[in-house]
Amino acid sequence: MASTVTSDAVKRPGYGQLLRTPGAWTFLLPGFAARQPFAMLTIGIVLLVQHTTGSYGSAGAVAAVTGVSMALFAPQSGKLADRFGQRAVLVPGVLVHATSVSLLTVLALADAPLWALFAAAVPSGASVPQVGPMVRARWAARLDGSPLMSTAAAFESVTDEFTFVVGPVLATALCTGVHPAAGLVAEASLTLVGGLLFAAQKRTQPAHGLHSGAGARPRTSAMSVPGVRVLVVAFLGIGSVFGGMQVSLTAFTEEIGDPGMNGLLYGLFAAGNMLTGIAVGAIAWKSGPRRRLIVGYTALTLAASLLWSAQSVLLLGALGLVVGLCIAPALITGYTLVESLVPASARTEAFTWLTGAVALGQAAAVTVAGRLADAYGSAAGFLVPLGGTALALVTLVALRSRLAAPAAAPESRAVARGMGHRVPVAVD
């Protein structure tokens, strides 16, 4: 009977069935609000600091400090949540984040020196709540080995994509239509309210290391898994697309004298991302995730290679849509590979490494694209997504063997979930 259910779930991914999981909505709704910072913070900083300093380079540098700080601290946050519980990490984290972002906003509006903005950017990035990995951990605790786990993984990736649609567009609209600081104010408010509401959902919080007995067993570091290191490089490349697009689209709309078009152009890019995200999560794939990742990443690199040549709003909007369509398959497939590559005890940490890699790639891209846009115009900034994805693609192809799941991984997952059934996994 169990094998029949598993087969049916693989053939008919059930978003509806997943969302009827008892208690799911109690953490999904506040979790959605609390995960907005990742999508709003960088663009909010870029738009505010560029407004107050007049320099894309300075704006990109401040955003980069935030991204680097987040990338360095995100895995530590994941480890602490695994050990002490999500609530213990989230409550102080969202308070620090809201305070730090508010300070950064005040300093920028007061024309504070660049070093002061850098100082405020460090805690702003370090305290970004890692809600996405925490939501994934709650799904695992609620489903406990159900065949719907694969559907939950896809749903969370789609939710991440939707966050990338809503967050930057909302921040851009607020910054350009209300006040340059409105994007960061909204970001801090959503983090505080959503984070505290999410932390308050104690019933769905997974057992942590101090209470689950996991501390008695040796822990595996996610970065000790070779495939995770390869995925980190791939996600750095994806981050370079987000960062490069944010800065270069802003510079392009400034050049044509219509900054209000920035939200529309980025919205097209994000909408493409969202559309394929929904499709990828609903398809029962016959090819393995490793092959899908390489094919999807190749398409992303080819699409990014055309951005620099766009000279009109219409063409840039079309190319941005195509690039967005190519991001989701690579991003979702990368997260899917974690399930087969990483032991359950290190999966939250692995997800935070990938999230941090996107932030780090985004930060580096914002910095480089900002400098290029200042010196040579927006077309030069659009070369950054091409460079980042091309380097990552070379790494993926050269080290693709490290993305093969260990033979024992499916069985280990079944045992870890207390189930005797195997979920079919395509290795290649």
Coordinates of N, CA and C in Angstrom, one line a residue, residues 161-387:
E161 N 10.7 31.4 -5.1 CA 10.6 32.1 -6.3 C 9.6 33.3 -6.2
F162 N 8.4 33.0 -5.6 CA 7.4 34.0 -5.4 C 7.9 35.1 -4.6
T163 N 8.7 34.8 -3.6 CA 9.4 35.8 -2.7 C 10.2 36.8 -3.6
F164 N 11.0 36.2 -4.5 CA 11.8 37.0 -5.4 C 10.9 37.8 -6.4
V165 N 9.7 37.4 -6.6 CA 8.8 38.2 -7.4 C 8.3 39.4 -6.6
V166 N 7.7 39.1 -5.4 CA 7.0 40.1 -4.6 C 8.0 41.1 -4.0
G167 N 9.1 40.6 -3.3 CA 10.0 41.4 -2.6 C 10.6 42.5 -3.3
P168 N 11.4 42.3 -4.4 CA 12.0 43.4 -5.1 C 11.1 44.3 -5.7
V169 N 9.9 43.8 -6.3 CA 9.0 44.7 -6.9 C 8.3 45.6 -5.8
L170 N 8.0 45.1 -4.7 CA 7.4 45.8 -3.6 C 8.4 46.9 -3.1
A171 N 9.7 46.5 -2.9 CA 10.7 47.4 -2.4 C 10.9 48.5 -3.4
T172 N 11.0 48.2 -4.7 CA 11.2 49.2 -5.8 C 10.0 50.1 -5.8
A173 N 8.8 49.6 -5.8 CA 7.6 50.5 -5.9 C 7.6 51.5 -4.7
L174 N 7.9 51.0 -3.5 CA 7.9 51.8 -2.3 C 9.0 52.9 -2.4
C175 N 10.2 52.5 -2.9 CA 11.3 53.4 -2.9 C 11.1 54.5 -4.0
T176 N 10.5 54.1 -5.1 CA 10.4 55.1 -6.2 C 9.0 55.8 -6.1
G177 N 8.0 55.2 -5.5 CA 6.7 55.9 -5.5 C 6.4 56.5 -4.1
V178 N 7.0 56.1 -3.0 CA 6.7 56.7 -1.7 C 7.8 57.5 -1.2
H179 N 8.9 56.9 -0.9 CA 10.1 57.5 -0.4 C 11.3 56.6 -0.5
P180 N 12.5 57.1 -0.8 CA 13.7 56.2 -1.0 C 13.9 55.3 0.2
A181 N 13.5 55.6 1.4 CA 13.7 54.8 2.5 C 12.6 53.8 2.8
A182 N 11.4 54.0 2.1 CA 10.2 53.2 2.4 C 10.5 51.7 2.2
G183 N 11.3 51.3 1.2 CA 11.6 49.9 1.0 C 12.2 49.2 2.2
L184 N 13.2 49.9 2.8 CA 13.9 49.3 4.0 C 13.0 49.4 5.2
V185 N 12.1 50.4 5.4 CA 11.2 50.4 6.5 C 10.2 49.3 6.4
A186 N 9.7 49.0 5.2 CA 8.8 47.9 5.1 C 9.5 46.6 5.3
E187 N 10.7 46.5 4.9 CA 11.5 45.2 5.1 C 11.7 44.9 6.5
A188 N 12.1 45.9 7.3 CA 12.3 45.8 8.7 C 11.0 45.4 9.5
S189 N 9.9 46.1 9.0 CA 8.6 45.8 9.7 C 8.1 44.4 9.4
L190 N 8.2 43.9 8.1 CA 7.8 42.6 7.8 C 8.6 41.5 8.6
T191 N 9.9 41.8 8.7 CA 10.8 40.9 9.4 C 10.4 40.8 10.8
L192 N 10.1 41.9 11.5 CA 9.8 41.9 12.9 C 8.4 41.2 13.1
V193 N 7.4 41.6 12.4 CA 6.1 41.1 12.6 C 6.0 39.6 12.2
G194 N 6.4 39.3 11.0 CA 6.4 38.0 10.4 C 7.3 37.0 11.2
G195 N 8.5 37.5 11.6 CA 9.4 36.6 12.4 C 8.8 36.2 13.7
L196 N 8.3 37.2 14.5 CA 7.7 36.9 15.8 C 6.5 36.0 15.7
L197 N 5.6 36.2 14.7 CA 4.5 35.4 14.5 C 4.9 33.9 14.1
F198 N 5.9 33.8 13.3 CA 6.4 32.5 12.9 C 7.0 31.8 14.2
A199 N 7.8 32.5 14.9 CA 8.4 31.9 16.1 C 7.4 31.5 17.1
A200 N 6.2 32.2 17.1 CA 5.2 31.9 18.1 C 4.5 30.5 17.8
Q201 N 4.7 30.0 16.6 CA 4.0 28.7 16.3 C 4.8 27.5 16.9
K202 N 4.7 27.3 18.2 CA 5.5 26.3 18.9 C 5.1 24.9 18.5
R203 N 3.8 24.7 18.2 CA 3.3 23.3 17.9 C 4.0 22.7 16.7
T204 N 4.3 23.5 15.7 CA 4.9 22.9 14.5 C 6.4 23.0 14.5
Q205 N 7.0 23.5 15.5 CA 8.5 23.6 15.6 C 9.1 22.2 15.7
P206 N 10.0 21.8 14.9 CA 10.6 20.5 15.0 C 11.5 20.4 16.2
A207 N 11.6 19.1 16.7 CA 12.4 18.9 17.9 C 13.9 19.3 17.6
H208 N 14.5 19.9 18.5 CA 15.9 20.3 18.3 C 16.9 19.4 19.0
G209 N 18.2 19.6 18.7 CA 19.2 18.6 19.1 C 19.2 18.3 20.6
L210 N 19.0 19.3 21.5 CA 19.0 19.1 22.9 C 17.9 18.2 23.4
H211 N 16.8 18.1 22.6 CA 15.7 17.3 23.1 C 15.4 16.0 22.3
S212 N 16.1 16.0 21.1 CA 15.7 14.9 20.2 C 16.7 13.7 20.3
G213 N 17.8 13.9 21.1 CA 18.8 12.8 21.2 C 19.7 12.8 20.1
A214 N 19.6 13.8 19.1 CA 20.5 13.9 18.0 C 21.9 14.2 18.4
G215 N 22.0 14.9 19.6 CA 23.3 15.4 20.0 C 24.2 14.2 20.4
A216 N 23.6 13.0 20.7 CA 24.4 11.9 21.1 C 25.2 11.2 19.9
R217 N 24.7 11.6 18.7 CA 25.4 11.0 17.5 C 26.3 12.1 16.9
P218 N 27.4 11.6 16.3 CA 28.3 12.6 15.6 C 27.6 13.4 14.5
R219 N 27.8 14.7 14.5 CA 27.1 15.5 13.5 C 28.0 15.6 12.2
T220 N 27.3 15.6 11.1 CA 28.0 15.8 9.8 C 27.9 17.3 9.4
S221 N 29.0 17.9 9.0 CA 28.9 19.2 8.4 C 28.5 19.1 7.0
A222 N 27.5 20.0 6.6 CA 27.0 20.0 5.2 C 28.1 20.3 4.2
M223 N 29.1 21.1 4.6 CA 30.2 21.5 3.7 C 31.2 20.4 3.5
S224 N 31.1 19.3 4.3 CA 32.0 18.2 4.1 C 31.5 17.3 3.0
V225 N 30.3 17.5 2.5 CA 29.8 16.8 1.3 C 30.2 17.5 0.0
P226 N 31.0 16.8 -0.8 CA 31.5 17.4 -2.0 C 30.5 18.0 -2.9
G227 N 29.3 17.4 -3.0 CA 28.3 17.9 -3.9 C 27.7 19.2 -3.4
V228 N 27.7 19.4 -2.1 CA 27.2 20.7 -1.6 C 28.2 21.8 -2.0
R229 N 29.5 21.6 -2.0 CA 30.4 22.6 -2.4 C 30.2 23.0 -3.8
V230 N 29.9 22.0 -4.7 CA 29.6 22.3 -6.1 C 28.3 23.1 -6.2
L231 N 27.3 22.8 -5.4 CA 26.1 23.5 -5.5 C 26.2 24.9 -5.0
V232 N 27.1 25.1 -4.0 CA 27.4 26.5 -3.5 C 27.9 27.4 -4.7
V233 N 28.8 26.8 -5.5 CA 29.3 27.6 -6.6 C 28.2 27.9 -7.6
A234 N 27.3 26.9 -7.9 CA 26.2 27.1 -8.8 C 25.3 28.2 -8.2
F235 N 25.0 28.2 -6.9 CA 24.2 29.2 -6.4 C 24.8 30.6 -6.3
L236 N 26.1 30.6 -6.2 CA 26.8 31.9 -6.3 C 26.6 32.5 -7.7
G237 N 26.6 31.7 -8.7 CA 26.3 32.2 -10.1 C 24.8 32.7 -10.2
I238 N 23.9 32.0 -9.5 CA 22.5 32.4 -9.6 C 22.4 33.8 -8.8
G239 N 23.1 33.9 -7.7 CA 23.1 35.2 -7.0 C 23.6 36.3 -7.9
S240 N 24.6 36.0 -8.7 CA 25.2 37.1 -9.6 C 24.1 37.6 -10.6
V241 N 23.2 36.7 -11.0 CA 22.1 37.2 -11.8 C 21.2 38.1 -11.1
F242 N 20.8 37.8 -9.9 CA 19.9 38.6 -9.1 C 20.6 40.0 -8.9
G243 N 21.8 40.0 -8.4 CA 22.5 41.2 -8.1 C 22.8 42.1 -9.3
G244 N 23.2 41.4 -10.4 CA 23.5 42.1 -11.6 C 22.3 42.8 -12.2
M245 N 21.2 42.0 -12.2 CA 20.0 42.5 -12.8 C 19.4 43.7 -12.0
Q246 N 19.5 43.6 -10.7 CA 18.9 44.7 -9.8 C 19.6 46.0 -10.1
V247 N 21.0 46.0 -10.1 CA 21.7 47.2 -10.3 C 21.6 47.7 -11.7
S248 N 21.8 46.8 -12.7 CA 21.9 47.2 -14.1 C 20.5 47.7 -14.6
L249 N 19.4 47.1 -14.1 CA 18.1 47.6 -14.5 C 17.9 49.0 -14.0
T250 N 18.3 49.2 -12.7 CA 18.2 50.5 -12.1 C 18.9 51.6 -12.9
A251 N 20.2 51.2 -13.3 CA 21.0 52.1 -14.1 C 20.4 52.4 -15.4
F252 N 19.9 51.3 -16.1 CA 19.3 51.5 -17.4 C 18.1 52.4 -17.4
T253 N 17.2 52.3 -16.4 CA 16.0 53.1 -16.4 C 16.4 54.6 -16.0
E254 N 17.5 54.7 -15.3 CA 18.0 56.1 -15.0 C 18.5 56.7 -16.3
E255 N 19.2 55.9 -17.1 CA 19.8 56.4 -18.4 C 18.7 56.9 -19.4
I256 N 17.6 56.2 -19.4 CA 16.6 56.5 -20.3 C 15.6 57.6 -19.8
G257 N 15.9 58.0 -18.5 CA 15.1 59.1 -17.9 C 13.7 58.6 -17.4
D258 N 13.6 57.3 -17.2 CA 12.3 56.8 -16.7 C 12.5 55.8 -15.6
P259 N 12.9 56.2 -14.4 CA 13.2 55.3 -13.3 C 12.0 54.5 -12.9
G260 N 10.8 54.9 -13.1 CA 9.7 54.2 -12.7 C 9.5 52.9 -13.5
M261 N 10.2 52.7 -14.6 CA 10.2 51.5 -15.4 C 11.0 50.4 -14.7
N262 N 11.8 50.7 -13.7 CA 12.6 49.7 -13.1 C 11.7 48.6 -12.5
G263 N 10.6 49.0 -11.8 CA 9.8 48.0 -11.2 C 9.1 47.1 -12.2
L264 N 8.7 47.6 -13.4 CA 8.1 46.8 -14.4 C 9.1 45.8 -15.0
L265 N 10.3 46.3 -15.3 CA 11.3 45.4 -15.9 C 11.7 44.3 -14.9
Y266 N 11.9 44.7 -13.7 CA 12.3 43.6 -12.7 C 11.1 42.7 -12.5
G267 N 9.9 43.2 -12.6 CA 8.8 42.4 -12.4 C 8.6 41.4 -13.5
L268 N 9.0 41.7 -14.7 CA 9.0 40.7 -15.8 C 10.0 39.6 -15.6
F269 N 11.2 40.1 -15.2 CA 12.3 39.1 -14.8 C 11.8 38.2 -13.7
A270 N 11.2 38.7 -12.7 CA 10.8 37.9 -11.6 C 9.6 37.0 -11.9
A271 N 8.7 37.6 -12.8 CA 7.5 36.8 -13.2 C 7.9 35.5 -14.0
G272 N 8.9 35.7 -14.9 CA 9.4 34.5 -15.6 C 10.0 33.5 -14.6
N273 N 10.7 33.9 -13.6 CA 11.2 33.1 -12.5 C 10.1 32.3 -11.8
M274 N 9.0 33.0 -11.5 CA 7.9 32.4 -10.8 C 7.1 31.4 -11.7
L275 N 6.9 31.7 -12.9 CA 6.1 30.8 -13.8 C 6.8 29.5 -14.0
T276 N 8.1 29.5 -14.3 CA 8.7 28.2 -14.4 C 8.9 27.5 -13.1
G277 N 8.9 28.3 -12.0 CA 9.0 27.7 -10.7 C 7.8 26.8 -10.4
I278 N 6.6 27.3 -10.7 CA 5.4 26.6 -10.5 C 5.4 25.3 -11.4
A279 N 5.8 25.5 -12.7 CA 5.8 24.3 -13.6 C 6.8 23.2 -13.1
V280 N 8.0 23.6 -12.7 CA 9.0 22.7 -12.3 C 8.5 21.9 -11.1
G281 N 7.8 22.5 -10.2 CA 7.4 21.9 -9.0 C 6.2 20.9 -9.3
A282 N 5.5 21.1 -10.4 CA 4.3 20.3 -10.7 C 4.6 19.1 -11.6
I283 N 5.8 19.1 -12.2 CA 6.1 18.0 -13.2 C 6.8 16.8 -12.5
A284 N 6.4 15.6 -12.9 CA 7.0 14.4 -12.5 C 8.1 14.1 -13.5
W285 N 9.4 14.5 -13.1 CA 10.5 14.4 -14.1 C 11.0 13.0 -14.2
K286 N 11.3 12.6 -15.5 CA 11.9 11.3 -15.8 C 13.4 11.4 -15.7
S287 N 14.0 12.5 -16.1 CA 15.4 12.7 -16.0 C 15.8 13.1 -14.6
G288 N 17.1 12.7 -14.2 CA 17.6 13.0 -12.9 C 17.9 14.4 -12.6
P289 N 18.0 14.8 -11.4 CA 18.2 16.2 -11.1 C 19.6 16.7 -11.5
R290 N 20.6 15.9 -11.5 CA 21.9 16.3 -11.9 C 21.9 16.7 -13.4
R291 N 21.3 16.0 -14.2 CA 21.2 16.3 -15.6 C 20.4 17.5 -15.8
R292 N 19.3 17.6 -15.1 CA 18.4 18.8 -15.2 C 19.1 20.1 -14.8
L293 N 20.0 20.0 -13.8 CA 20.7 21.1 -13.3 C 21.7 21.7 -14.4
I294 N 22.4 20.8 -15.0 CA 23.3 21.2 -16.0 C 22.6 21.7 -17.3
V295 N 21.6 21.1 -17.7 CA 20.8 21.6 -18.9 C 20.2 23.0 -18.5
G296 N 19.6 23.1 -17.4 CA 19.0 24.4 -17.0 C 20.0 25.5 -16.8
Y297 N 21.2 25.1 -16.3 CA 22.2 26.1 -16.1 C 22.8 26.6 -17.4
T298 N 22.9 25.7 -18.3 CA 23.4 26.1 -19.7 C 22.4 27.1 -20.3
A299 N 21.1 26.8 -20.2 CA 20.1 27.7 -20.7 C 20.2 29.1 -20.1
L300 N 20.4 29.1 -18.7 CA 20.5 30.3 -18.0 C 21.7 31.2 -18.5
T301 N 22.8 30.5 -18.7 CA 24.1 31.2 -19.1 C 23.9 31.8 -20.5
L302 N 23.2 31.0 -21.4 CA 23.0 31.5 -22.8 C 22.0 32.7 -22.8
A303 N 21.0 32.7 -21.9 CA 20.1 33.8 -21.8 C 20.8 35.0 -21.3
A304 N 21.6 34.8 -20.3 CA 22.3 36.0 -19.6 C 23.3 36.6 -20.6
S305 N 23.8 35.9 -21.6 CA 24.8 36.4 -22.5 C 24.2 37.4 -23.4
L306 N 22.9 37.6 -23.5 CA 22.3 38.6 -24.4 C 21.9 39.9 -23.8
L307 N 21.9 39.9 -22.4 CA 21.4 41.1 -21.7 C 22.1 42.4 -22.1
W308 N 23.4 42.3 -22.2 CA 24.2 43.5 -22.4 C 23.9 44.2 -23.8
S309 N 23.3 43.5 -24.7 CA 23.1 44.0 -26.0 C 21.7 44.8 -26.2
A310 N 20.9 44.7 -25.1 CA 19.6 45.3 -25.2 C 19.7 46.8 -25.2
Q311 N 19.0 47.5 -26.1 CA 19.0 48.9 -26.2 C 17.7 49.6 -26.0
S312 N 16.6 48.8 -25.8 CA 15.3 49.3 -25.7 C 14.6 48.6 -24.5
V313 N 13.6 49.3 -24.0 CA 12.8 48.8 -22.9 C 12.1 47.5 -23.3
L314 N 11.6 47.4 -24.5 CA 10.9 46.3 -25.0 C 11.8 45.0 -25.0
L315 N 13.0 45.2 -25.7 CA 13.9 44.1 -25.8 C 14.5 43.7 -24.5
L316 N 14.8 44.7 -23.6 CA 15.3 44.3 -22.3 C 14.3 43.6 -21.4
G317 N 13.0 44.0 -21.6 CA 11.9 43.3 -20.8 C 11.8 41.9 -21.3
A318 N 11.9 41.7 -22.6 CA 11.8 40.3 -23.2 C 12.9 39.4 -22.7
L319 N 14.1 40.0 -22.8 CA 15.3 39.2 -22.4 C 15.3 38.9 -20.9
G320 N 14.8 39.9 -20.1 CA 14.7 39.7 -18.7 C 13.7 38.6 -18.3
L321 N 12.7 38.6 -19.1 CA 11.7 37.5 -18.9 C 12.3 36.1 -19.2
V322 N 13.1 36.0 -20.3 CA 13.7 34.8 -20.6 C 14.7 34.3 -19.6
V323 N 15.5 35.3 -19.1 CA 16.5 35.0 -18.0 C 15.7 34.5 -16.8
G324 N 14.6 35.1 -16.4 CA 13.8 34.7 -15.3 C 13.3 33.3 -15.5
L325 N 12.8 33.0 -16.7 CA 12.3 31.6 -17.0 C 13.4 30.6 -16.8
C326 N 14.7 30.9 -16.9 CA 15.7 30.0 -16.9 C 16.3 29.8 -15.4
I327 N 16.0 30.7 -14.5 CA 16.5 30.6 -13.2 C 15.9 29.6 -12.4
A328 N 14.6 29.5 -12.3 CA 13.8 28.6 -11.5 C 14.2 27.1 -11.6
P329 N 14.4 26.6 -12.8 CA 14.8 25.2 -13.0 C 16.1 24.9 -12.3
A330 N 17.1 25.8 -12.5 CA 18.4 25.6 -11.8 C 18.3 25.7 -10.3
L331 N 17.6 26.7 -9.8 CA 17.5 26.9 -8.4 C 16.7 25.8 -7.7
I332 N 15.6 25.4 -8.2 CA 14.8 24.3 -7.6 C 15.5 23.0 -7.7
T333 N 16.2 22.7 -8.8 CA 16.9 21.4 -8.9 C 18.0 21.3 -7.9
G334 N 18.7 22.5 -7.7 CA 19.8 22.5 -6.7 C 19.3 22.1 -5.4
Y335 N 18.2 22.7 -4.9 CA 17.6 22.4 -3.6 C 17.2 21.0 -3.6
T336 N 16.6 20.4 -4.7 CA 16.2 19.0 -4.7 C 17.4 18.1 -4.5
L337 N 18.5 18.4 -5.1 CA 19.7 17.6 -4.9 C 20.2 17.5 -3.5
V338 N 19.9 18.5 -2.7 CA 20.3 18.4 -1.3 C 19.7 17.2 -0.6
E339 N 18.5 16.9 -0.9 CA 17.8 15.8 -0.3 C 18.5 14.5 -0.5
S340 N 19.1 14.3 -1.6 CA 19.8 13.0 -1.9 C 21.3 13.0 -1.5
L341 N 21.9 14.2 -1.4 CA 23.3 14.3 -1.1 C 23.6 14.4 0.4
V342 N 22.7 15.0 1.2 CA 23.1 15.4 2.5 C 22.3 14.6 3.6
P343 N 22.9 14.1 4.6 CA 22.2 13.4 5.7 C 21.2 14.4 6.3
A344 N 20.1 13.8 6.9 CA 19.0 14.6 7.4 C 19.5 15.5 8.5
S345 N 20.5 15.1 9.3 CA 21.0 15.9 10.4 C 21.7 17.2 10.0
A346 N 22.0 17.3 8.7 CA 22.8 18.4 8.3 C 22.0 19.2 7.2
R347 N 20.8 18.8 6.9 CA 20.1 19.4 5.8 C 19.7 20.9 6.0
T348 N 19.3 21.3 7.2 CA 19.0 22.7 7.5 C 20.3 23.5 7.2
E349 N 21.4 23.0 7.7 CA 22.6 23.8 7.5 C 22.9 23.9 6.0
A350 N 22.7 22.8 5.2 CA 23.0 22.8 3.8 C 22.1 23.8 3.1
F351 N 20.8 23.9 3.5 CA 19.9 24.9 2.9 C 20.4 26.3 3.2
T352 N 20.9 26.5 4.4 CA 21.4 27.9 4.7 C 22.7 28.2 4.0
W353 N 23.5 27.2 3.7 CA 24.7 27.4 2.9 C 24.3 27.9 1.5
L354 N 23.3 27.2 0.9 CA 22.9 27.6 -0.5 C 22.2 29.0 -0.5
T355 N 21.4 29.2 0.5 CA 20.8 30.6 0.6 C 21.9 31.6 0.8
G356 N 22.9 31.3 1.6 CA 24.0 32.3 1.8 C 24.8 32.5 0.6
A357 N 24.9 31.4 -0.2 CA 25.7 31.5 -1.5 C 25.0 32.4 -2.5
V358 N 23.6 32.4 -2.5 CA 22.9 33.3 -3.4 C 23.1 34.7 -2.9
A359 N 23.1 34.9 -1.6 CA 23.3 36.3 -1.0 C 24.7 36.8 -1.3
L360 N 25.7 35.9 -1.2 CA 27.1 36.3 -1.5 C 27.3 36.6 -2.9
G361 N 26.7 35.8 -3.8 CA 26.8 36.0 -5.2 C 26.1 37.3 -5.6
Q362 N 25.0 37.6 -5.0 CA 24.3 38.8 -5.2 C 25.1 40.0 -4.7
A363 N 25.7 39.9 -3.6 CA 26.5 41.0 -3.0 C 27.7 41.3 -3.9
A364 N 28.4 40.3 -4.4 CA 29.5 40.5 -5.3 C 29.1 41.1 -6.6
A365 N 27.9 40.6 -7.1 CA 27.4 41.2 -8.4 C 27.0 42.6 -8.3
V366 N 26.3 42.9 -7.1 CA 25.9 44.3 -6.9 C 27.1 45.2 -6.9
T367 N 28.2 44.8 -6.2 CA 29.4 45.6 -6.2 C 30.0 45.8 -7.5
V368 N 30.3 44.7 -8.2 CA 30.9 44.8 -9.5 C 30.1 45.5 -10.5
A369 N 28.8 45.2 -10.6 CA 27.9 45.8 -11.6 C 27.7 47.3 -11.3
G370 N 27.7 47.7 -10.0 CA 27.6 49.1 -9.6 C 28.8 49.9 -10.1
R371 N 30.0 49.3 -10.0 CA 31.2 50.0 -10.4 C 31.2 50.1 -11.9
L372 N 30.8 49.0 -12.6 CA 30.8 49.0 -14.1 C 29.8 50.0 -14.6
A373 N 28.6 50.0 -13.9 CA 27.5 51.0 -14.4 C 28.0 52.4 -14.2
D374 N 28.6 52.7 -13.1 CA 29.1 54.0 -12.8 C 30.1 54.5 -13.9
A375 N 31.0 53.5 -14.3 CA 32.1 53.9 -15.2 C 31.7 53.8 -16.7
Y376 N 30.9 52.8 -17.1 CA 30.7 52.5 -18.5 C 29.2 52.4 -18.9
G377 N 28.3 52.5 -17.9 CA 26.9 52.5 -18.2 C 26.3 51.1 -17.9
S378 N 25.0 51.0 -18.1 CA 24.2 49.8 -17.7 C 24.6 48.6 -18.5
A379 N 25.0 48.8 -19.8 CA 25.4 47.6 -20.6 C 26.5 46.8 -20.0
A380 N 27.5 47.6 -19.4 CA 28.6 46.9 -18.8 C 28.2 46.1 -17.6
G381 N 27.2 46.7 -16.8 CA 26.7 46.0 -15.6 C 26.1 44.7 -16.0
F382 N 25.4 44.6 -17.2 CA 24.8 43.4 -17.6 C 25.7 42.2 -17.9
L383 N 27.0 42.6 -18.0 CA 28.0 41.5 -18.2 C 28.3 40.7 -17.0
V384 N 27.9 41.2 -15.8 CA 28.1 40.5 -14.6 C 27.3 39.2 -14.5
P385 N 26.0 39.1 -14.8 CA 25.3 37.9 -14.8 C 25.9 36.8 -15.7
L386 N 26.4 37.3 -16.9 CA 27.0 36.4 -17.8 C 28.3 35.8 -17.2
G387 N 29.1 36.6 -16.7 CA 30.4 36.1 -16.1 C 30.1 35.2 -14.9

